[in-house]
Every structure is written in C-alpha cells, then in structure tokens.
Coordinates of C-alpha atoms in Angstrom, one line a residue:
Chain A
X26 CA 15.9 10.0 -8.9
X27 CA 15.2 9.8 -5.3
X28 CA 11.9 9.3 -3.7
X29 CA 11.9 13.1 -2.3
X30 CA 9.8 14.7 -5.4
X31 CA 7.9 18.0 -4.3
X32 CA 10.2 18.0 -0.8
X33 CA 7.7 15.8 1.0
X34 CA 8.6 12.6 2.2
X35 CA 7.2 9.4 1.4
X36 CA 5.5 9.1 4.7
X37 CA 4.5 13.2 4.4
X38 CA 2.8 12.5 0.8
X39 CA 0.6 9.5 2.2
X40 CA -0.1 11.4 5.3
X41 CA -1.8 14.0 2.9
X42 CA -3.5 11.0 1.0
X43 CA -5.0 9.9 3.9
X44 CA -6.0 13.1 5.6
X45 CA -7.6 14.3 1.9
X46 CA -9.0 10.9 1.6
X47 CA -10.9 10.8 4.6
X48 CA -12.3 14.1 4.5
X49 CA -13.4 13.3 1.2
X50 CA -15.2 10.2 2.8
X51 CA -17.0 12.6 5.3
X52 CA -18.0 14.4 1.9
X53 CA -19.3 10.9 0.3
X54 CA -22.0 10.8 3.7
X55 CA -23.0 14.6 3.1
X56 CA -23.8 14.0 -0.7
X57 CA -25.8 10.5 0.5
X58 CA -27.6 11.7 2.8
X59 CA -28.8 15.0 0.5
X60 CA -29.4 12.3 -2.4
X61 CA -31.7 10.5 -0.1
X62 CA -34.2 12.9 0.3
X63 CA -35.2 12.0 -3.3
X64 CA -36.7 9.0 -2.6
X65 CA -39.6 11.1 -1.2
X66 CA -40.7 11.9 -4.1
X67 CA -41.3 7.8 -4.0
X68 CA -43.8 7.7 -1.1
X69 CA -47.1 8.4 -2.1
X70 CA -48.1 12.0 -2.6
X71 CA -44.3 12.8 -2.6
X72 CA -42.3 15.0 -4.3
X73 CA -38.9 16.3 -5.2
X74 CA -39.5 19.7 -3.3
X75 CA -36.9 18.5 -0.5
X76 CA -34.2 17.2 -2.9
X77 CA -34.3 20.8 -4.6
X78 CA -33.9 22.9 -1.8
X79 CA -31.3 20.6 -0.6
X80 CA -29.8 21.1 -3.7
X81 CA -30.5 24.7 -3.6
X82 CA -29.0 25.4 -0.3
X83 CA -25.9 23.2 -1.2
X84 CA -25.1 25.3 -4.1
X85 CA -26.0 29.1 -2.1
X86 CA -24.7 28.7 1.4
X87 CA -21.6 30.5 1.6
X88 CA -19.9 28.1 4.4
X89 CA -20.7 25.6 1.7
X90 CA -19.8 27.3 -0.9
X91 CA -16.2 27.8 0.9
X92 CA -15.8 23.9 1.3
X93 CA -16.6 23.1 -2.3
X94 CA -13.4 24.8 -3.3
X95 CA -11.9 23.1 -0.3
X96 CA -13.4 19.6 -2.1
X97 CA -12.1 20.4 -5.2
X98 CA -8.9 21.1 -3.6
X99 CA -8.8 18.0 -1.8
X100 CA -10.0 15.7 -4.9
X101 CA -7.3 17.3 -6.7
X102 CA -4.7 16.8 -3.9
X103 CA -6.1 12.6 -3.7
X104 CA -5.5 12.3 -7.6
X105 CA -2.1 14.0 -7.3
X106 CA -0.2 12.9 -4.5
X107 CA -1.8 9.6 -5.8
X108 CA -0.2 9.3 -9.0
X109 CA 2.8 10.8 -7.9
X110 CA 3.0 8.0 -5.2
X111 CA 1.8 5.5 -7.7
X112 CA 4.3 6.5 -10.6
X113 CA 7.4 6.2 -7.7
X114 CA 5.9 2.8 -7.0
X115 CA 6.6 1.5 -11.1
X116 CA 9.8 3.2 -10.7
X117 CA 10.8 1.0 -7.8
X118 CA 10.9 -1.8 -9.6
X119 CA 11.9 -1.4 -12.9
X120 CA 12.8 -5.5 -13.6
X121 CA 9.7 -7.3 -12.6
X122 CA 9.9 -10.8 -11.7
X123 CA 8.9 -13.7 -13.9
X124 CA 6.4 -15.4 -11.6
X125 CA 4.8 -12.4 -9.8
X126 CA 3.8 -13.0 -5.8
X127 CA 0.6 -13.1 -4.9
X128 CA 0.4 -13.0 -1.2
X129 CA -2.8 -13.3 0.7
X130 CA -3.3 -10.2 1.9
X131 CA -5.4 -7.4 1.2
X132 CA -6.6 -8.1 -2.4
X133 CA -7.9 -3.9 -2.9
X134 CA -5.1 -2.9 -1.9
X135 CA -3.5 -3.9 -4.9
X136 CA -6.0 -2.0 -7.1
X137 CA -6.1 1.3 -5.7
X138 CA -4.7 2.9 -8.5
X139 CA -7.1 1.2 -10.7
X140 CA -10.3 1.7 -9.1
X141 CA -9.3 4.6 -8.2
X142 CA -9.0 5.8 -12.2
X143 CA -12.0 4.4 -12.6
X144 CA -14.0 6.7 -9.7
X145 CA -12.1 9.6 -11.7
X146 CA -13.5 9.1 -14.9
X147 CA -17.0 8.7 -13.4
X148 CA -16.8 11.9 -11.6
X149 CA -15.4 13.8 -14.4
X150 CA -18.5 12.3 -16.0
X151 CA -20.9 12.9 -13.1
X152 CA -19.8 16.7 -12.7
X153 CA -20.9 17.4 -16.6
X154 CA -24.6 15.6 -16.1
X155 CA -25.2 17.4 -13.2
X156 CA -22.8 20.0 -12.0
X157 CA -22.0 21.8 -14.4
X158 CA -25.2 21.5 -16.1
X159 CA -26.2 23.2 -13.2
X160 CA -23.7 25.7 -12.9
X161 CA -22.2 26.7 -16.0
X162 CA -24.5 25.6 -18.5
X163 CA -27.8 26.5 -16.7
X164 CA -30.0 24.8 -19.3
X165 CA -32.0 23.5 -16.4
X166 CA -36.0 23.7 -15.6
X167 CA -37.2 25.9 -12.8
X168 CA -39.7 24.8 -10.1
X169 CA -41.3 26.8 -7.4
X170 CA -42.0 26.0 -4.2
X171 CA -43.6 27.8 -1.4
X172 CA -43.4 31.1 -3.7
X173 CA -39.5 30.7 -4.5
X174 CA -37.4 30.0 -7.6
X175 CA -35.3 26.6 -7.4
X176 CA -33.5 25.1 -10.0
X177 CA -35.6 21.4 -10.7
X178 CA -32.3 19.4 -10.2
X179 CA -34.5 16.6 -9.1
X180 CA -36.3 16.6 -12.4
X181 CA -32.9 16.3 -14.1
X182 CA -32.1 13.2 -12.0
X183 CA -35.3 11.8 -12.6
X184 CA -34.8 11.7 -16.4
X185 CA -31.5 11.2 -16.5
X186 CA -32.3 7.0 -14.6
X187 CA -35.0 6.6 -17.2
X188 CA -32.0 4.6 -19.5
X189 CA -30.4 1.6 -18.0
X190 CA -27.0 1.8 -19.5
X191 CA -27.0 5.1 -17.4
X192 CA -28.1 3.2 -14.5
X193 CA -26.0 0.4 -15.0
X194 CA -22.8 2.9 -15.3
X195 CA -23.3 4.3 -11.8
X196 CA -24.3 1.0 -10.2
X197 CA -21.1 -0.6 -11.4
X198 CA -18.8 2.6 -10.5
X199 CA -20.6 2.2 -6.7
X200 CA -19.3 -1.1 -6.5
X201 CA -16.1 -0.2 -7.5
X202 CA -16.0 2.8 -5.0
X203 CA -16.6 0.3 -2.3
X204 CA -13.5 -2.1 -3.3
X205 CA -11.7 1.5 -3.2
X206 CA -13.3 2.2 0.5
X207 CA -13.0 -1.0 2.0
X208 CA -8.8 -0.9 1.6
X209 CA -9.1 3.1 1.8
X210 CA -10.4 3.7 5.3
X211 CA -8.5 1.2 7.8
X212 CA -5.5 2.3 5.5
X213 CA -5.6 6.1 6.5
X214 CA -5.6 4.8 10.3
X215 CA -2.0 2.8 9.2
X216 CA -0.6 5.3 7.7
X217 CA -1.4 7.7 10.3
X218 CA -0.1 5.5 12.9
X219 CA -3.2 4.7 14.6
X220 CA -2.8 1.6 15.2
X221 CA -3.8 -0.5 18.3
X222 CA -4.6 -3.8 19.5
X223 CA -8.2 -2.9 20.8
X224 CA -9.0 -0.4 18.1
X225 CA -8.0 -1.5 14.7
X226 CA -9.8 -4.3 14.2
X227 CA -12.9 -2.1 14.8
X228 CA -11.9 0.8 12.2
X229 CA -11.2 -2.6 9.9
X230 CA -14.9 -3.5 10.4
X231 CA -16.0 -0.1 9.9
X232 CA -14.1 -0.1 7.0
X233 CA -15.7 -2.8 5.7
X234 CA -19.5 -1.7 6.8
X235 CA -18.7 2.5 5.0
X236 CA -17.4 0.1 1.4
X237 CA -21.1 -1.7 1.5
X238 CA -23.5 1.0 2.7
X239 CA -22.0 4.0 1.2
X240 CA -22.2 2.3 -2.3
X241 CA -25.7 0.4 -1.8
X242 CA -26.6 3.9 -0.5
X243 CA -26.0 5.4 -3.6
X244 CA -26.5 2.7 -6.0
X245 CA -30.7 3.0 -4.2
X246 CA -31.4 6.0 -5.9
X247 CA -31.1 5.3 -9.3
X248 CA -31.8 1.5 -9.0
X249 CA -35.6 2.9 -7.3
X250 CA -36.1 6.0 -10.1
X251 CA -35.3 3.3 -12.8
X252 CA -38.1 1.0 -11.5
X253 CA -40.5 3.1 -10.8
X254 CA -40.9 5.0 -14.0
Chain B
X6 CA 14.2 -36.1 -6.5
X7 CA 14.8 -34.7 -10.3
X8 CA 14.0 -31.0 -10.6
X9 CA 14.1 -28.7 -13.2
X10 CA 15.3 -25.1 -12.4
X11 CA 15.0 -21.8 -14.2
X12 CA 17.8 -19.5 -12.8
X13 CA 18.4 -16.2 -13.8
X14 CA 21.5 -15.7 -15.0
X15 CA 23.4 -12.0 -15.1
X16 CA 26.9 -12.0 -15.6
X17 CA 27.5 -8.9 -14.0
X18 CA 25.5 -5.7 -12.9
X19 CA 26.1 -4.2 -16.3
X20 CA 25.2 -7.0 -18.6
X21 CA 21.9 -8.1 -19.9
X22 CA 20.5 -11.3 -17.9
X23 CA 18.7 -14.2 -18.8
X24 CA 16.4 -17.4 -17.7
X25 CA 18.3 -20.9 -18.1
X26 CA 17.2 -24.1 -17.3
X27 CA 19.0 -26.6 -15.7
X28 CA 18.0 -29.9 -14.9
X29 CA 19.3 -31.7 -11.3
X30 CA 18.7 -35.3 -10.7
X31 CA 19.0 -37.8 -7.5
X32 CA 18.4 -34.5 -5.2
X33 CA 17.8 -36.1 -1.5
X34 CA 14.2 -34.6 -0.2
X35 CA 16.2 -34.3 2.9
X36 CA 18.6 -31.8 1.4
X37 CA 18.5 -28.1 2.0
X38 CA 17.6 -25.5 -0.6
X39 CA 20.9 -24.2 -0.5
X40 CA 22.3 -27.6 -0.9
X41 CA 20.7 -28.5 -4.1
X42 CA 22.1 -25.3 -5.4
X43 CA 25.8 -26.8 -4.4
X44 CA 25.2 -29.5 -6.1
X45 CA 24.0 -28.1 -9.0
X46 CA 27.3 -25.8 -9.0
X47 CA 29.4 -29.1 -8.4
X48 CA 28.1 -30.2 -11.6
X49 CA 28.9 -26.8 -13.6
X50 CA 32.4 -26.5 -12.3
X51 CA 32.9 -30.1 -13.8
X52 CA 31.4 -28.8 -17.1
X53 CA 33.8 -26.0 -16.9
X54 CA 30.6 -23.1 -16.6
X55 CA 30.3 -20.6 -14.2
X56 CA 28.6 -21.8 -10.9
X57 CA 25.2 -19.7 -9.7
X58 CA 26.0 -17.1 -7.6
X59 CA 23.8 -16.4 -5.1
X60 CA 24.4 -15.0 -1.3
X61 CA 24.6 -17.2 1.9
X62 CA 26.2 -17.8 5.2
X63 CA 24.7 -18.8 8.1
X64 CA 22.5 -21.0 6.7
X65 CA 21.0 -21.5 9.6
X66 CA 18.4 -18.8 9.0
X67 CA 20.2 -15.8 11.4
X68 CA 22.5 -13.5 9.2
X69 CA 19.9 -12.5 6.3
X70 CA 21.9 -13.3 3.8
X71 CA 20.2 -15.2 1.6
X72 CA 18.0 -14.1 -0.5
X73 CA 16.1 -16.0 -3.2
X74 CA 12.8 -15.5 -4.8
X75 CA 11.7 -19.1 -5.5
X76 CA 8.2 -19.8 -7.5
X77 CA 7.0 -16.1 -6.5
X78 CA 7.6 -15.7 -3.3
X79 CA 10.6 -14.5 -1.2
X80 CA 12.4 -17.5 1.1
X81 CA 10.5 -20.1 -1.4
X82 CA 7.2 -21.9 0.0
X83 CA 7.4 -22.1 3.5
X84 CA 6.4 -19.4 5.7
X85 CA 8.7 -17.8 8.9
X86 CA 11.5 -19.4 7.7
X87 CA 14.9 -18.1 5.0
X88 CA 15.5 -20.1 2.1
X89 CA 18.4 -21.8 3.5
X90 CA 16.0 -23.5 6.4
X91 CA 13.9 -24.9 2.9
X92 CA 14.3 -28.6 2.4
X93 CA 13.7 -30.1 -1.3
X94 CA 10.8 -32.1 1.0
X95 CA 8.6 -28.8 0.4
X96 CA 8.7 -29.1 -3.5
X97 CA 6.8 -31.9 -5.6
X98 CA 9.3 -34.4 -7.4
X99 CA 9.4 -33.6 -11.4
X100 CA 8.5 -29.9 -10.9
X101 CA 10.1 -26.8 -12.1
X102 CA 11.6 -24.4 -9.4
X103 CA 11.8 -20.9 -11.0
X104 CA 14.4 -19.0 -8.8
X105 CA 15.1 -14.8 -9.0
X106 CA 16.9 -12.5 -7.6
X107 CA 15.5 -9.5 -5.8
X108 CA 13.7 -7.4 -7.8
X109 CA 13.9 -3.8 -6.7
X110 CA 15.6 -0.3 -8.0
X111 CA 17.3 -0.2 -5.0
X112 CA 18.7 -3.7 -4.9
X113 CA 20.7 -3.8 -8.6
X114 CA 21.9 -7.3 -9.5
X115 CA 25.6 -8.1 -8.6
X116 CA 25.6 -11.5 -10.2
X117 CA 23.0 -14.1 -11.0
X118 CA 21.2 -14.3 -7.9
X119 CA 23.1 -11.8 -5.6
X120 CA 22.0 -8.0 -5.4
X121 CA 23.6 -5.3 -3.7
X122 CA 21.8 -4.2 -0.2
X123 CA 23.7 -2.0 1.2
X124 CA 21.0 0.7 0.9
X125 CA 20.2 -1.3 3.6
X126 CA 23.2 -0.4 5.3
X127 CA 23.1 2.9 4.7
X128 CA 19.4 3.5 5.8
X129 CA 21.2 2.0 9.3
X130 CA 24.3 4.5 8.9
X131 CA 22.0 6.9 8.8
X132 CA 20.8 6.7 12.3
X133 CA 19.8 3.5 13.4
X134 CA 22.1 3.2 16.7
X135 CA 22.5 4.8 19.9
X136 CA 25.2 7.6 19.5
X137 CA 24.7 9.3 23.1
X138 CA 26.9 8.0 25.9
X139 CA 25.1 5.5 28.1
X140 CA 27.6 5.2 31.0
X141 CA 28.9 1.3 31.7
X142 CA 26.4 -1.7 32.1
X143 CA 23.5 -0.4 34.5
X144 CA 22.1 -3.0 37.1
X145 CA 19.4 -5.5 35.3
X146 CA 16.6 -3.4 37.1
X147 CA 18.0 -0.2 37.4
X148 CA 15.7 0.7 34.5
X149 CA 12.3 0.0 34.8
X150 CA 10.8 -1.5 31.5
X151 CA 7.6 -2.5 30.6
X152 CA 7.6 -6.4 29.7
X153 CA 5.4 -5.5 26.7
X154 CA 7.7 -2.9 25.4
X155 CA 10.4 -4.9 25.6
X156 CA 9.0 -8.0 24.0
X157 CA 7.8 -5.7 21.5
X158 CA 11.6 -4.4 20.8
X159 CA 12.8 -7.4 21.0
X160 CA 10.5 -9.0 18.3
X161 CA 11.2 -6.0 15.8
X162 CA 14.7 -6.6 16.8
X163 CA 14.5 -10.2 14.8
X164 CA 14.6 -8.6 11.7
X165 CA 17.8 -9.9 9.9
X166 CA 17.9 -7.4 7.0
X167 CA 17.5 -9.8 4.2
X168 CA 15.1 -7.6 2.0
X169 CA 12.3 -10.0 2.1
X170 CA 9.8 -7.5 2.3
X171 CA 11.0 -5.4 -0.2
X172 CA 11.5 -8.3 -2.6
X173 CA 7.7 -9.0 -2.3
X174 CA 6.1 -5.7 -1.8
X175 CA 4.5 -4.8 -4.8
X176 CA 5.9 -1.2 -4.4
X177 CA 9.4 -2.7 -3.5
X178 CA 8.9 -0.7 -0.3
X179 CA 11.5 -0.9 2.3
X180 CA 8.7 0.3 5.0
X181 CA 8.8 -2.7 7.0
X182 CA 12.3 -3.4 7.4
X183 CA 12.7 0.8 8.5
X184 CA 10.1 0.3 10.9
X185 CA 11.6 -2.9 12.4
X186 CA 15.2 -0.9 12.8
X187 CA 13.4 1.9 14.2
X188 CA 11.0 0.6 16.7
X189 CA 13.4 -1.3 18.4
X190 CA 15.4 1.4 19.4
X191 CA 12.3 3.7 19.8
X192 CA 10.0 1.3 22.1
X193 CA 13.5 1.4 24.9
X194 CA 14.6 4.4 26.7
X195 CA 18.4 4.2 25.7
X196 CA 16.7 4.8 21.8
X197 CA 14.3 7.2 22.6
X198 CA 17.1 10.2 23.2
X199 CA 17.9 10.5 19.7
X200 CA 14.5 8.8 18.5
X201 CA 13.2 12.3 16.8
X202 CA 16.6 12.7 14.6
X203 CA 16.6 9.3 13.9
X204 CA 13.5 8.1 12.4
X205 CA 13.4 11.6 10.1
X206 CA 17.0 10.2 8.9
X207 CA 16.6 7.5 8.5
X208 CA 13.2 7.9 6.2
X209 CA 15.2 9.9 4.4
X210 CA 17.3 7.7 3.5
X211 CA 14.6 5.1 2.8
X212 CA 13.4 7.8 0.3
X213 CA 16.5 8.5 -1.2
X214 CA 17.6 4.9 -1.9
X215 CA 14.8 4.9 -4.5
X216 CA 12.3 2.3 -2.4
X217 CA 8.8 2.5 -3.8
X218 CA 5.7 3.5 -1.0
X219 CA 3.5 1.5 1.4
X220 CA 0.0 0.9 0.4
X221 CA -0.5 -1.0 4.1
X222 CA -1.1 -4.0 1.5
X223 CA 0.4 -6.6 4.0
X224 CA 2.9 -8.5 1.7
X225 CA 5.5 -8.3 3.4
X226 CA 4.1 -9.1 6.8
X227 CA 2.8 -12.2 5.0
X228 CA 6.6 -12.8 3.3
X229 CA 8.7 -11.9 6.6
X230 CA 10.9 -15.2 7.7
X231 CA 10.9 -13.5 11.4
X232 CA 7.7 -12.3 10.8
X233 CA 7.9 -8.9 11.4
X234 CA 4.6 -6.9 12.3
X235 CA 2.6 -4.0 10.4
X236 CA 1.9 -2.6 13.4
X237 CA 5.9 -1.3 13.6
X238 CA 5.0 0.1 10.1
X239 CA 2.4 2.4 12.3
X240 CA 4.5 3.2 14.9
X241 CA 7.2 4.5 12.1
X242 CA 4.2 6.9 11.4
X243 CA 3.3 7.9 14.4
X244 CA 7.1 8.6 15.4
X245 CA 7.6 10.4 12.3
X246 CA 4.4 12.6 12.7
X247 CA 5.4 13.2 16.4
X248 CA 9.3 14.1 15.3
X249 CA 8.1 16.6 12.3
X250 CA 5.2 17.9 14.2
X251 CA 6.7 18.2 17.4
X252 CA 10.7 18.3 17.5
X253 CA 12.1 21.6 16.9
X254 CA 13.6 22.6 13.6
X255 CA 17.1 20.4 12.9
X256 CA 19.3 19.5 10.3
X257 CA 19.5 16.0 9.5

C-alpha cells in the first residue's frame, strides 16, 4: 500500500496537522484565559459572577458558537490525520531492529502519538464533566446575576476540585499536554517550511515557554480551588 | 582485538532470517570495519559457509554504499562518517557488535546485510535532474550566484544516498534524503526551471515507495555521515507548498 491514503500527500496530511494543530493552540489561550477569571472568586469578597458570564457568552455568541463546530472539526481533523500518519509510520517498518536507536534528539517527538492519546482520553473525559453536563444533560444549578439567568458553571468547577484524585488527573494530563506542546509548536513551523536561521531558534523558545505556561496555567485553577476549600 | 558479532543472517529476500553469533579473534584496532568483516568471511569460506553479504565499494566513505546498522545506530559509533571510515579502535576489546541491516518497508532484504534501494533510485528517476536544455558550458560568472546559495547546494549535494536516515528514523522516513536531492537543484537557477514538477514528483514517489512520515524528530540529522541539514527538510515544504499552491494545474 502506498503512502497516498485519502489522495493527500505525506507532506499535504502534516501540513493539515500543523495548521489544525496550531489553531487549536490559539484555542488552548482562549479557554486559559476564560478559566482564569475563576480565581476571582479567590480574592476576598470575590465571586464566580465573571467565570459564569464568561461561560455564558462562550456558549450563546453565535461567532462563537460557529467556531465550536469549527474546534470540533479541527480536534477531529488532529486525531485523524494523526493516526492515519501514525498507523503509515508502523507500517514503514514492519521488521524492527534488535537494538533500537536512540539518538539524541528531540525526546517528545518520539511520543506524540502517546501523549497525544492520552490528551484524547482526558478530553473525552473533560467534555462529559463539564460540557455536556452543560449542554445536553442540563442538570446544572442556576445563579443570577445583575437580574439574569446563568448557568452556575463555576459552582460545578468548584465541587468538582474538592477530590484530589480529580485534581491529581488533570494536573498530570497538563503536564503531559506540555511534553505534547513543547515538540508540537516549533514542529508546525518545520513542517510548514518556516524555517530560518534568525527565526527558528526563537519559535523553538517559544515553543518551550507555551509547553510550561499553558499547562501551569491550567494546572492553577484546580491546584488553588483544591486548597482553598 | 577478539569480538563477538551478532549478524543477521537472511538467505534470500524470501526466506526467514536470523541472529548468529560469530566470534573473530586477533582483529588489529587499526583495521577498518569493513575489514574485520573480510576477515571474518575468510574464515567462513575456509569452513565451507556462506560469507556475510553486505554492500560496499568505495570504502572510502563517497559512493553510499554501505550500509550497516551497528549497536543501534546507522554507520556504527562514530558520527559524520560511513561504516567503512569505522576502525575496530572505536569498539571496546571483548565486546559484542550486533550488526543489521536496514530496516525499512521500502528497503526489503537482499541478503544478510544488503537491502534493495533502488526506491532510492526511482524517487531520483522521478525528477531529480535537469531535463531542460542548458546550452554548452556558460562563462564561470556569467551567472550570478549567491555564495550562500551555493554553499548551501553544494552541502545538500554531499548526500551519497546510503539510507542512513531512513535506517534510523523512527518512521523509516526518506524526508531527508528527498530534501537533500531536491534542494540542491532548487537553491541554483539551472534547477529552479523544472523545480515545481519536480519536487511534487518526486514526493510522490517518496510516498509511493511506502516510506513512513516526518515528525521533525531530528534522527536523521543526528545519523547523517555528511551530515545533512533539517533545514533542507523545510525548504522541501516550503517548495512543495509553493508548487501545489502556486503552479498551475499539471500532470506529473
């Protein structure tokens, strides 16, 4: 079987991987930044009021509600061309050697696949906790601020950090989202040929600054909930 | 220096193969790689068995041919340098040497330690020359060039095709060694005429030979005897993007 599945080329496929993948990055900023506004509810006299109109306007807005199918459309695209690309990969060697190389080189790089299952299975797991709980199953409490209706999504975050092994589950996938990052982001410059002697070692340290603050960024939130309740 | 060796052995591309160990003794730390092998063949022609087959010529590290995958990594321990330019200095006295062939679905095993390239060869039929007629010999500056360009060509013009880099790319990609073939003839103005055509051909042929994808790991980079750059791997990209983006609509 030749490497031409779906009629795209092996450089077409990865050009998709990296355009989907970097937009999805953009994506990981967006849903930071929104889950930062909980930790207001941290300073004294705060509250959750911000997180749930965030929340609110994330799930109403119809330009946003047009780029969630567009998300879903690109996460399913990543997972796709990915295992397509990963399955060809096997394929290409189908005797493996005896005493397997190990070159010094990118060490993530190697585990894309891996870490990359691994993000899956948290976000299928992350989508049913919040949302589809939100969505579909509506068996959410209301809150109302300044004389409005809004679902209490911060009061379902709030509970659902009060157990550690909950905690300890999303700290651990963060870390693992940053091994996937730090090889991700530089990559999709490669791959897309941008590479240059003046610019790529500065996309490979901003590769390596998004894999540690996007994932302490996240891994904050529940980290603070747990330890303040 | 005594050794012991763990060769694959495959009678032909049909059988099943096999380790076997064979044990070499008195080997000069002064000898080549290649020369040990000899010697260990001297000794299995005496014993009436079949000699090792593996690939060479040169062995002065020019004609790629050779192509062993010693302890784990392509061209044995040294780094810039083919397996023939190894001397038995680099290994410890009393150790095993575990030697493959390549291991790739678009390299099948001839014999023991030889495996069929010619995909490589046909990736290069496929359009890495200059078909277009360039007249007779033009005056050394009649052409401007940039010195950088041409260093640049030149360097991805050391590639000697031995499958290094797909021997240790985890995805047995042949990325680097396309790249190579097509920035050299991309980064001069002779190439650049039929550059478009070529590097869409030529990828497809890549593709077609069954190579696995690049995951910009570096491996090969790292494994290169003529150390080839990643960067060419880029400029494969961007040439690729600019030809299916930008060149009209052609059959290749």
């Amino acid at each position: 079987m030749s490497n031409y599945t779906l009629h795209y080329s092996s450089i077409t496929k990865k050009i998709i991987m990296s355009l989907v993948g970097l937009f999805l990055i953009t994506f990981l900023f967006l849903h930071l930044g929104i889950n930062l506004t909980l930790l207001e509810k941290f300073r004294p006299g705060g509250s959750t009021d911000t997180f749930n109109i965030a929340a609110h306007f994330m799930g109403t807005n119809i330009v946003i509600k047009v780029f969630e199918v567009v998300l879903f459309g690109g996460f399913l695209i990543h997972i796709l061309f990915g295992l397509i690309l990963q399955i060809q990969n096997w394929m290409a060697r189908p005797a493996r050697y005896k005493i397997e190389g190990w070159s010094h080189t990118s060490p993530f790089s190697k585990f894309m696949i891996h870490t990359g299952a691994l993000i899956f299975i948290f976000l299928v797991i992350h989508l049913l906790d919040f949302y589809f709980k939100a969505k579909v199953f509506g068996d959410i409490g209301s809150v109302t601020i300044d004389g409005k209706e809004y679902h209490d999504m911060g009061a379902l975050v709030l509970a659902k950090f009060q157990s550690i092994g909950f905690v300890i589950f999303y700290v651990v996938l963060f870390i693992f989202l940053g091994f996937h990052l730090h090889h991700a982001f530089q990559s999709a410059f490669q791959t897309l040929g941008l590479n240059h002697s003046k610019y790529t070692p500065f996309i490979k340290g901003l590769s390596t600054i998004i894999s540690i603050i996007l994932p302490v960024g996240y891994a904050i939130i529940p980290l603070v909930i747990y330890f303040n309740s | 220096m005594d050794l012991t060796l763990k060769i694959w052995r495959q009678k032909d591309s049909k059988s099943k193969g096999g380790f076997k160990t064979y044990h070499v003794k008195d080997i000069s730390p002064d000898a080549s790689f290649l020369e040990m092998l000899d010697i260990l063949n001297e000794e299995l022609i005496h014993k009436g068995e079949m000699p090792v087959n593996f690939d060479n010529d040169c062995r002065e590290g020019i004609c790629g041919a050779c192509s062993l995958y010693v302890n784990g990594r392509p061209h044995g321990p040294d780094s810039a340098i083919t397996i023939c330019q190894v001397h038995m200095r680099k290994f410890k006295d009393g150790s095993t040497v575990t030697i493959e062939p390549w291991r790739s679905r678009a390299f099948p095993v001839i014999s023991d330690l030889m495996v069929d390239r010619s995909a490589f060869d046909r990736i290069i039929q496929a359009g890495g020359y200059i078909s277009v007629s360039t007249g007779g010999v033009p005056d050394a500056n009649e052409i401007p060039i940039n010195k950088m360009k041409a260093d640049e060509a030149m360097d991805a013009a050391a590639c000697i095709g031995c499958g290094a880099c797909v021997a240790t790319c985890k995805n047995a990609s042949a990325m680097l060694f396309v790249s190579a073939k097509v920035s050299q003839l991309a980064l001069l103005p002779q190439g650049q005429i039929e550059a478009k055509r070529r590097v869409q051909k030529m990828v497809k042929q890549m593709d077609y030979e069954g190579f696995g994808n690049c995951t910009n790991t570096g491996a090969c980079e790292a494994e290169c005897p003529k150390e080839i750059k990643l960067t060419n791997i880029a400029r494969m990209n961007r040439e690729f993007i600019g030809a299916k983006l930008g060149a009209q609509k052609m059959k290749l």
